[in-house]
Amino acid sequence: MVILDGKAVAAFHREKVERRLYDFQERHIQPGLAIILAGSDKPSDLYARSLQKVAQGVGLSAEIYRLAETVCEHDLISMITHFNEDKNIFGILMMMPLPRHIDAAKVINCISPEKDVDGLTDSNIARLFSGRPGFVPCTPRAVMAILDYYHISLTGKEVVIIGRSNVVGKPLAQLCLNRNATVTHCHTRTRDLVAAARRADILISAAGSPGLVTADMVKPGAIVIDVGINRVEGKTVGDVEFEAVSQIAGAVTPVPGGVGAVTTMMVLENAVCGIENRA
Ligand code: NAD
C-alpha cells in the first residue's frame, strides 16, 4: 500500500511557485494577495493565518483584512470593489463561511473573476463546466495534483465521489469528467453508499464525516483520497478509517498530511497564474 504524501506534492508545487515568483521580482512586480476575513469563525482564522504564512514564505505578500461579525453587506462589497481596482492586488480570497446575515453568493460574485483565485464566482464555475480556462477551486485542484504527482490516470476509471458541495464535490466531479473518468456522485440521500463505493477504482470522500469510509466500502487495490477534515477528541482526522482501509486499498492519502497540505499551495499557484495573466 502506498501512502500518497501531500507534503511531497506540496513541496513539488512550492518549488514551481517560488521560481515563477522570482521571475516577477526580477521584473520589479510586487504581487499581493488580499485575504478577507469577516466574522470570528475560528477555523477560518486559522486557515487565513496559515495561508498568509505559506504565502509570505514563498515571497508573495499576503494581508489579512479583518471585518467584524456585524459587518454589513455594503461594507464588505466596498472592500472587494477596492481590491478589484487595486493594481497591486492580484488575488482576492474570501474566507468562508460568511456571517449568516450576509448573502454569500452575492458577495462572492462581486470579486472580479480575474482575481477570484479560489474559483468560486459563477463566471469561473461556468468556465470550468464549459471547459474554458479560468480559476478552479483549490481543494479539487489539490486532489488532481496528488493523482498527477503519482501518475494515476483517470481515463476510463470508475471514480466515486462522496459529497456534492459547490466548493469541493461538484467541481471535483467535473475535473474527473474532463479527464475521461466515469463519475458516480454520492451524498446523504444515496441509497446504498457501500455498494456504490465498492465499484470505485478511485474513491474520494469529501463529506466531513469521521469514520464514514470503512474497509468494506473499498475494492481491493483501489485509490482512496480523503478530503475530509474533522476534529475528534482534539485530533484532526479525515473521513476514512485509515488503518483498516490501508489493509485493502492500493494507495491512501493520510489526514493530516494529505489533500489539506496541497490545497494551500494550489491557492498560491492560482494566485501566480493570476499574476501571469495580468502583469
Ligand atoms: P459540506 O458540508 O458543504 O458538504 C458535505 C457533502 O458531503 C454534502 O454534499 C453531503 O451530502 C455529503 N455528506 C455528508 N455526510 C455524508 C454521509 N454520511 N454520507 C454521504 N454523504 C455525506 O462540506 P465541504 O465544504 O464540501 O467539505 C467537505 C469536507 O472536506 C469537510 O470535512 C471539510 O472540512 C473538508 N475540506 C477539506 C479541505 C482540504 O483542503 N483538505 C478543503 C475544504 C474542505
GROMACS .gro file of C-alpha atoms and ligand atoms in nm:
model
  323
    1MET     CA    1   0.000   0.000   0.000
    2VAL     CA    2   0.126   0.344  -0.094
    3ILE     CA    3   0.071   0.646   0.129
    4LEU     CA    4   0.000   0.940  -0.101
    5ASP     CA    5   0.214   1.206   0.063
    6GLY     CA    6   0.053   1.550   0.035
    7LYS     CA    7   0.360   1.719   0.179
    8ALA     CA    8   0.578   1.585  -0.106
    9VAL     CA    9   0.321   1.705  -0.362
   10ALA     CA   10   0.306   2.047  -0.193
   11ALA     CA   11   0.688   2.074  -0.191
   12PHE     CA   12   0.699   1.993  -0.565
   13HIS     CA   13   0.450   2.271  -0.643
   14ARG     CA   14   0.611   2.511  -0.396
   15GLU     CA   15   0.935   2.497  -0.594
   16LYS     CA   16   0.748   2.585  -0.914
   17VAL     CA   17   0.563   2.873  -0.743
   18GLU     CA   18   0.889   3.012  -0.600
   19ARG     CA   19   1.056   3.003  -0.939
   20ARG     CA   20   0.768   3.191  -1.101
   21LEU     CA   21   0.757   3.450  -0.821
   22TYR     CA   22   1.132   3.502  -0.855
   23ASP     CA   23   1.075   3.599  -1.219
   24PHE     CA   24   0.826   3.867  -1.109
   25GLN     CA   25   1.075   4.007  -0.858
   26GLU     CA   26   1.331   4.035  -1.138
   27ARG     CA   27   1.071   4.240  -1.328
   28HIS     CA   28   1.005   4.454  -1.014
   29ILE     CA   29   0.648   4.328  -0.983
   30GLN     CA   30   0.536   4.303  -0.619
   31PRO     CA   31   0.218   4.096  -0.633
   32GLY     CA   32  -0.023   4.099  -0.338
   33LEU     CA   33  -0.294   3.868  -0.216
   34ALA     CA   34  -0.587   4.010  -0.014
   35ILE     CA   35  -0.743   3.768   0.235
   36ILE     CA   36  -1.077   3.894   0.368
   37LEU     CA   37  -1.197   3.752   0.697
   38ALA     CA   38  -1.544   3.865   0.804
   39GLY     CA   39  -1.653   3.750   1.148
   40SER     CA   40  -1.492   3.531   1.409
   41ASP     CA   41  -1.502   3.177   1.269
   42LYS     CA   42  -1.201   3.006   1.435
   43PRO     CA   43  -1.111   2.753   1.160
   44SER     CA   44  -1.127   3.036   0.900
   45ASP     CA   45  -0.898   3.248   1.115
   46LEU     CA   46  -0.650   2.960   1.146
   47TYR     CA   47  -0.666   2.886   0.772
   48ALA     CA   48  -0.617   3.256   0.685
   49ARG     CA   49  -0.311   3.280   0.908
   50SER     CA   50  -0.158   2.958   0.778
   51LEU     CA   51  -0.220   3.075   0.420
   52GLN     CA   52  -0.055   3.408   0.496
   53LYS     CA   53   0.248   3.234   0.645
   54VAL     CA   54   0.292   2.999   0.348
   55ALA     CA   55   0.241   3.286   0.100
   56GLN     CA   56   0.499   3.504   0.271
   57GLY     CA   57   0.734   3.204   0.285
   58VAL     CA   58   0.740   3.189  -0.096
   59GLY     CA   59   0.773   3.567  -0.133
   60LEU     CA   60   0.411   3.659  -0.203
   61SER     CA   61   0.280   3.945   0.006
   62ALA     CA   62  -0.049   3.845   0.170
   63GLU     CA   63  -0.252   4.066   0.403
   64ILE     CA   64  -0.548   3.958   0.613
   65TYR     CA   65  -0.826   4.219   0.624
   66ARG     CA   66  -1.049   4.155   0.926
   67LEU     CA   67  -1.408   4.273   0.947
   68ALA     CA   68  -1.642   4.243   1.244
   69GLU     CA   69  -1.912   3.973   1.261
   70THR     CA   70  -2.165   4.258   1.236
   71VAL     CA   71  -2.023   4.393   0.907
   72CYS     CA   72  -2.291   4.492   0.657
   73GLU     CA   73  -2.303   4.363   0.300
   74HIS     CA   74  -2.240   4.711   0.164
   75ASP     CA   75  -1.907   4.749   0.352
   76LEU     CA   76  -1.793   4.402   0.250
   77ILE     CA   77  -1.871   4.472  -0.115
   78SER     CA   78  -1.696   4.813  -0.093
   79MET     CA   79  -1.382   4.637   0.028
   80ILE     CA   80  -1.399   4.388  -0.259
   81THR     CA   81  -1.451   4.670  -0.510
   82HIS     CA   82  -1.146   4.848  -0.370
   83PHE     CA   83  -0.929   4.538  -0.419
   84ASN     CA   84  -1.078   4.473  -0.764
   85GLU     CA   85  -0.944   4.815  -0.867
   86ASP     CA   86  -0.610   4.793  -0.685
   87LYS     CA   87  -0.343   4.714  -0.948
   88ASN     CA   88  -0.108   4.563  -0.687
   89ILE     CA   89  -0.363   4.306  -0.574
   90PHE     CA   90  -0.364   4.001  -0.799
   91GLY     CA   91  -0.581   3.772  -0.591
   92ILE     CA   92  -0.876   3.813  -0.353
   93LEU     CA   93  -0.968   3.535  -0.113
   94MET     CA   94  -1.290   3.549   0.084
   95MET     CA   95  -1.281   3.324   0.389
   96MET     CA   96  -1.596   3.114   0.424
   97PRO     CA   97  -1.836   3.086   0.596
   98LEU     CA   98  -1.952   3.448   0.598
   99PRO     CA   99  -2.171   3.578   0.884
  100ARG     CA  100  -2.529   3.447   0.849
  101HIS     CA  101  -2.689   3.780   0.758
  102ILE     CA  102  -2.463   3.815   0.452
  103ASP     CA  103  -2.573   3.683   0.111
  104ALA     CA  104  -2.257   3.480   0.037
  105ALA     CA  105  -2.333   3.419  -0.332
  106LYS     CA  106  -2.394   3.790  -0.394
  107VAL     CA  107  -2.073   3.892  -0.218
  108ILE     CA  108  -1.854   3.625  -0.383
  109ASN     CA  109  -1.980   3.729  -0.726
  110CYS     CA  110  -1.857   4.084  -0.665
  111ILE     CA  111  -1.499   3.954  -0.680
  112SER     CA  112  -1.351   4.020  -1.022
  113PRO     CA  113  -1.326   3.676  -1.195
  114GLU     CA  114  -0.964   3.764  -1.286
  115LYS     CA  115  -0.881   3.793  -0.912
  116ASP     CA  116  -1.101   3.508  -0.790
  117VAL     CA  117  -0.812   3.274  -0.702
  118ASP     CA  118  -1.049   3.039  -0.517
  119GLY     CA  119  -1.255   2.987  -0.834
  120LEU     CA  120  -1.585   3.048  -0.655
  121THR     CA  121  -1.752   3.309  -0.876
  122ASP     CA  122  -2.027   3.197  -1.114
  123SER     CA  123  -1.809   3.310  -1.400
  124ASN     CA  124  -1.521   3.078  -1.307
  125ILE     CA  125  -1.757   2.790  -1.229
  126ALA     CA  126  -1.915   2.832  -1.574
  127ARG     CA  127  -1.568   2.826  -1.728
  128LEU     CA  128  -1.484   2.501  -1.550
  129PHE     CA  129  -1.808   2.338  -1.666
  130SER     CA  130  -1.771   2.452  -2.025
  131GLY     CA  131  -1.402   2.364  -2.043
  132ARG     CA  132  -1.273   2.722  -2.086
  133PRO     CA  133  -0.964   2.845  -1.894
  134GLY     CA  134  -1.034   3.005  -1.556
  135PHE     CA  135  -0.964   2.962  -1.186
  136VAL     CA  136  -1.054   2.619  -1.049
  137PRO     CA  137  -1.139   2.578  -0.676
  138CYS     CA  138  -0.826   2.488  -0.483
  139THR     CA  139  -0.927   2.170  -0.296
  140PRO     CA  140  -1.043   1.986  -0.612
  141ARG     CA  141  -0.722   2.104  -0.779
  142ALA     CA  142  -0.524   1.962  -0.486
  143VAL     CA  143  -0.687   1.621  -0.541
  144MET     CA  144  -0.589   1.629  -0.909
  145ALA     CA  145  -0.236   1.743  -0.819
  146ILE     CA  146  -0.193   1.438  -0.593
  147LEU     CA  147  -0.320   1.200  -0.862
  148ASP     CA  148  -0.093   1.362  -1.121
  149TYR     CA  149   0.214   1.356  -0.895
  150TYR     CA  150   0.170   0.980  -0.851
  151HIS     CA  151   0.093   0.929  -1.224
  152ILE     CA  152  -0.254   0.792  -1.151
  153SER     CA  153  -0.456   0.821  -1.470
  154LEU     CA  154  -0.831   0.876  -1.458
  155THR     CA  155  -0.914   0.773  -1.813
  156GLY     CA  156  -1.184   0.506  -1.817
  157LYS     CA  157  -1.167   0.465  -1.438
  158GLU     CA  158  -1.468   0.437  -1.206
  159VAL     CA  159  -1.442   0.741  -0.978
  160VAL     CA  160  -1.684   0.762  -0.685
  161ILE     CA  161  -1.708   1.095  -0.504
  162ILE     CA  162  -1.884   1.125  -0.167
  163GLY     CA  163  -2.000   1.486  -0.119
  164ARG     CA  164  -2.162   1.735  -0.354
  165SER     CA  165  -2.077   2.079  -0.214
  166ASN     CA  166  -2.017   2.366  -0.456
  167VAL     CA  167  -1.658   2.416  -0.336
  168VAL     CA  168  -1.537   2.055  -0.330
  169GLY     CA  169  -1.762   1.773  -0.456
  170LYS     CA  170  -1.920   1.929  -0.765
  171PRO     CA  171  -1.608   2.091  -0.918
  172LEU     CA  172  -1.412   1.773  -0.841
  173ALA     CA  173  -1.664   1.563  -1.034
  174GLN     CA  174  -1.629   1.799  -1.329
  175LEU     CA  175  -1.248   1.779  -1.321
  176CYS     CA  176  -1.268   1.398  -1.317
  177LEU     CA  177  -1.514   1.401  -1.609
  178ASN     CA  178  -1.278   1.631  -1.800
  179ARG     CA  179  -1.014   1.359  -1.753
  180ASN     CA  180  -1.244   1.092  -1.901
  181ALA     CA  181  -1.338   0.915  -1.577
  182THR     CA  182  -1.678   0.752  -1.524
  183VAL     CA  183  -1.805   0.950  -1.227
  184THR     CA  184  -2.059   0.847  -0.963
  185HIS     CA  185  -2.164   1.118  -0.723
  186CYS     CA  186  -2.283   1.014  -0.375
  187HIS     CA  187  -2.439   1.221  -0.095
  188THR     CA  188  -2.656   1.192   0.216
  189ARG     CA  189  -2.956   1.069   0.012
  190THR     CA  190  -2.761   0.796  -0.170
  191ARG     CA  191  -2.949   0.472  -0.104
  192ASP     CA  192  -2.659   0.227  -0.098
  193LEU     CA  193  -2.334   0.411  -0.034
  194VAL     CA  194  -2.140   0.091   0.037
  195ALA     CA  195  -2.234  -0.069  -0.297
  196ALA     CA  196  -2.152   0.250  -0.489
  197ALA     CA  197  -1.818   0.297  -0.312
  198ARG     CA  198  -1.715  -0.063  -0.375
  199ARG     CA  199  -1.730  -0.003  -0.751
  200ALA     CA  200  -1.463   0.267  -0.728
  201ASP     CA  201  -1.118   0.240  -0.877
  202ILE     CA  202  -1.069   0.582  -0.720
  203LEU     CA  203  -1.280   0.662  -0.413
  204ILE     CA  204  -1.283   1.024  -0.297
  205SER     CA  205  -1.452   1.124   0.027
  206ALA     CA  206  -1.538   1.490   0.086
  207ALA     CA  207  -1.821   1.450   0.332
  208GLY     CA  208  -1.682   1.584   0.660
  209SER     CA  209  -1.793   1.272   0.846
  210PRO     CA  210  -1.526   1.093   1.052
  211GLY     CA  211  -1.516   0.715   1.008
  212LEU     CA  212  -1.755   0.726   0.710
  213VAL     CA  213  -1.533   0.523   0.476
  214THR     CA  214  -1.476   0.179   0.620
  215ALA     CA  215  -1.271  -0.112   0.481
  216ASP     CA  216  -1.581  -0.296   0.350
  217MET     CA  217  -1.650   0.000   0.117
  218VAL     CA  218  -1.316  -0.028  -0.058
  219LYS     CA  219  -1.240  -0.250  -0.358
  220PRO     CA  220  -0.904  -0.427  -0.311
  221GLY     CA  221  -0.627  -0.214  -0.466
  222ALA     CA  222  -0.843   0.100  -0.502
  223ILE     CA  223  -0.700   0.451  -0.464
  224VAL     CA  224  -0.862   0.631  -0.168
  225ILE     CA  225  -0.846   1.008  -0.139
  226ASP     CA  226  -0.961   1.158   0.191
  227VAL     CA  227  -1.059   1.524   0.164
  228GLY     CA  228  -1.238   1.535   0.500
  229ILE     CA  229  -1.100   1.740   0.786
  230ASN     CA  230  -1.268   1.670   1.118
  231ARG     CA  231  -1.175   1.738   1.479
  232VAL     CA  232  -1.228   1.436   1.702
  233GLU     CA  233  -1.118   1.445   2.066
  234GLY     CA  234  -0.871   1.722   1.991
  235LYS     CA  235  -0.720   1.539   1.691
  236THR     CA  236  -0.754   1.613   1.319
  237VAL     CA  237  -0.893   1.314   1.129
  238GLY     CA  238  -1.037   1.255   0.783
  239ASP     CA  239  -1.348   1.067   0.669
  240VAL     CA  240  -1.158   0.742   0.611
  241GLU     CA  241  -1.080   0.475   0.872
  242PHE     CA  242  -0.715   0.495   0.777
  243GLU     CA  243  -0.571   0.184   0.948
  244ALA     CA  244  -0.837  -0.060   0.827
  245VAL     CA  245  -0.863   0.089   0.477
  246SER     CA  246  -0.483   0.078   0.436
  247GLN     CA  247  -0.502  -0.303   0.456
  248ILE     CA  248  -0.728  -0.317   0.147
  249ALA     CA  249  -0.651  -0.010  -0.068
  250GLY     CA  250  -0.368   0.028  -0.316
  251ALA     CA  251  -0.300   0.383  -0.201
  252VAL     CA  252  -0.446   0.626   0.055
  253THR     CA  253  -0.398   0.991   0.149
  254PRO     CA  254  -0.341   1.049   0.521
  255VAL     CA  255  -0.508   1.324   0.729
  256PRO     CA  256  -0.326   1.540   0.817
  257GLY     CA  257  -0.055   1.547   0.551
  258GLY     CA  258  -0.275   1.465   0.253
  259VAL     CA  259  -0.511   1.687   0.050
  260GLY     CA  260  -0.503   1.973   0.304
  261ALA     CA  261  -0.128   2.008   0.269
  262VAL     CA  262  -0.165   2.061  -0.107
  263THR     CA  263  -0.470   2.290  -0.101
  264THR     CA  264  -0.279   2.591   0.034
  265MET     CA  265  -0.017   2.554  -0.237
  266MET     CA  266  -0.293   2.542  -0.501
  267VAL     CA  267  -0.420   2.881  -0.376
  268LEU     CA  268  -0.073   3.023  -0.431
  269GLU     CA  269  -0.040   2.855  -0.770
  270ASN     CA  270  -0.373   3.008  -0.873
  271ALA     CA  271  -0.252   3.347  -0.746
  272VAL     CA  272   0.066   3.315  -0.954
  273CYS     CA  273  -0.141   3.229  -1.264
  274GLY     CA  274  -0.347   3.541  -1.195
  275ILE     CA  275  -0.030   3.749  -1.189
  276GLU     CA  276   0.099   3.595  -1.512
  277ASN     CA  277  -0.231   3.666  -1.685
  278ARG     CA  278  -0.240   4.029  -1.579
  279ALA     CA  279   0.120   4.151  -1.522
  280NAD     P1  280  -2.021   2.040   0.302
  280NAD     O1  281  -2.074   2.011   0.438
  280NAD     O2  282  -2.058   2.163   0.231
  280NAD     O3  283  -2.060   1.916   0.208
  280NAD     C1  284  -2.053   1.784   0.252
  280NAD     C2  285  -2.114   1.692   0.147
  280NAD     O4  286  -2.097   1.559   0.191
  280NAD     C3  287  -2.263   1.713   0.126
  280NAD     O5  288  -2.288   1.715  -0.013
  280NAD     C4  289  -2.330   1.592   0.190
  280NAD     O6  290  -2.443   1.545   0.115
  280NAD     C5  291  -2.220   1.488   0.187
  280NAD     N1  292  -2.225   1.402   0.306
  280NAD     C6  293  -2.208   1.440   0.434
  280NAD     N2  294  -2.220   1.334   0.516
  280NAD     C7  295  -2.245   1.228   0.436
  280NAD     C8  296  -2.271   1.089   0.461
  280NAD     N3  297  -2.271   1.040   0.584
  280NAD     N4  298  -2.294   1.009   0.355
  280NAD     C9  299  -2.293   1.058   0.229
  280NAD     N5  300  -2.271   1.187   0.200
  280NAD    C10  301  -2.247   1.271   0.302
  280NAD     O7  302  -1.862   2.026   0.318
  280NAD     P2  303  -1.742   2.072   0.219
  280NAD     O8  304  -1.715   2.216   0.233
  280NAD     O9  305  -1.761   2.012   0.084
  280NAD    O10  306  -1.620   1.995   0.290
  280NAD    C11  307  -1.622   1.853   0.300
  280NAD    C12  308  -1.510   1.808   0.391
  280NAD    O11  309  -1.387   1.847   0.332
  280NAD    C13  310  -1.510   1.874   0.530
  280NAD    O12  311  -1.458   1.783   0.623
  280NAD    C14  312  -1.414   1.990   0.514
  280NAD    O13  313  -1.353   2.026   0.637
  280NAD    C15  314  -1.313   1.928   0.422
  280NAD     N6  315  -1.237   2.024   0.343
  280NAD    C16  316  -1.107   1.993   0.326
  280NAD    C17  317  -1.028   2.076   0.251
  280NAD    C18  318  -0.885   2.037   0.232
  280NAD    O14  319  -0.806   2.118   0.188
  280NAD     N7  320  -0.848   1.910   0.261
  280NAD    C19  321  -1.080   2.192   0.195
  280NAD    C20  322  -1.217   2.219   0.207
  280NAD    C21  323  -1.295   2.132   0.282
   0.00000   0.00000   0.00000
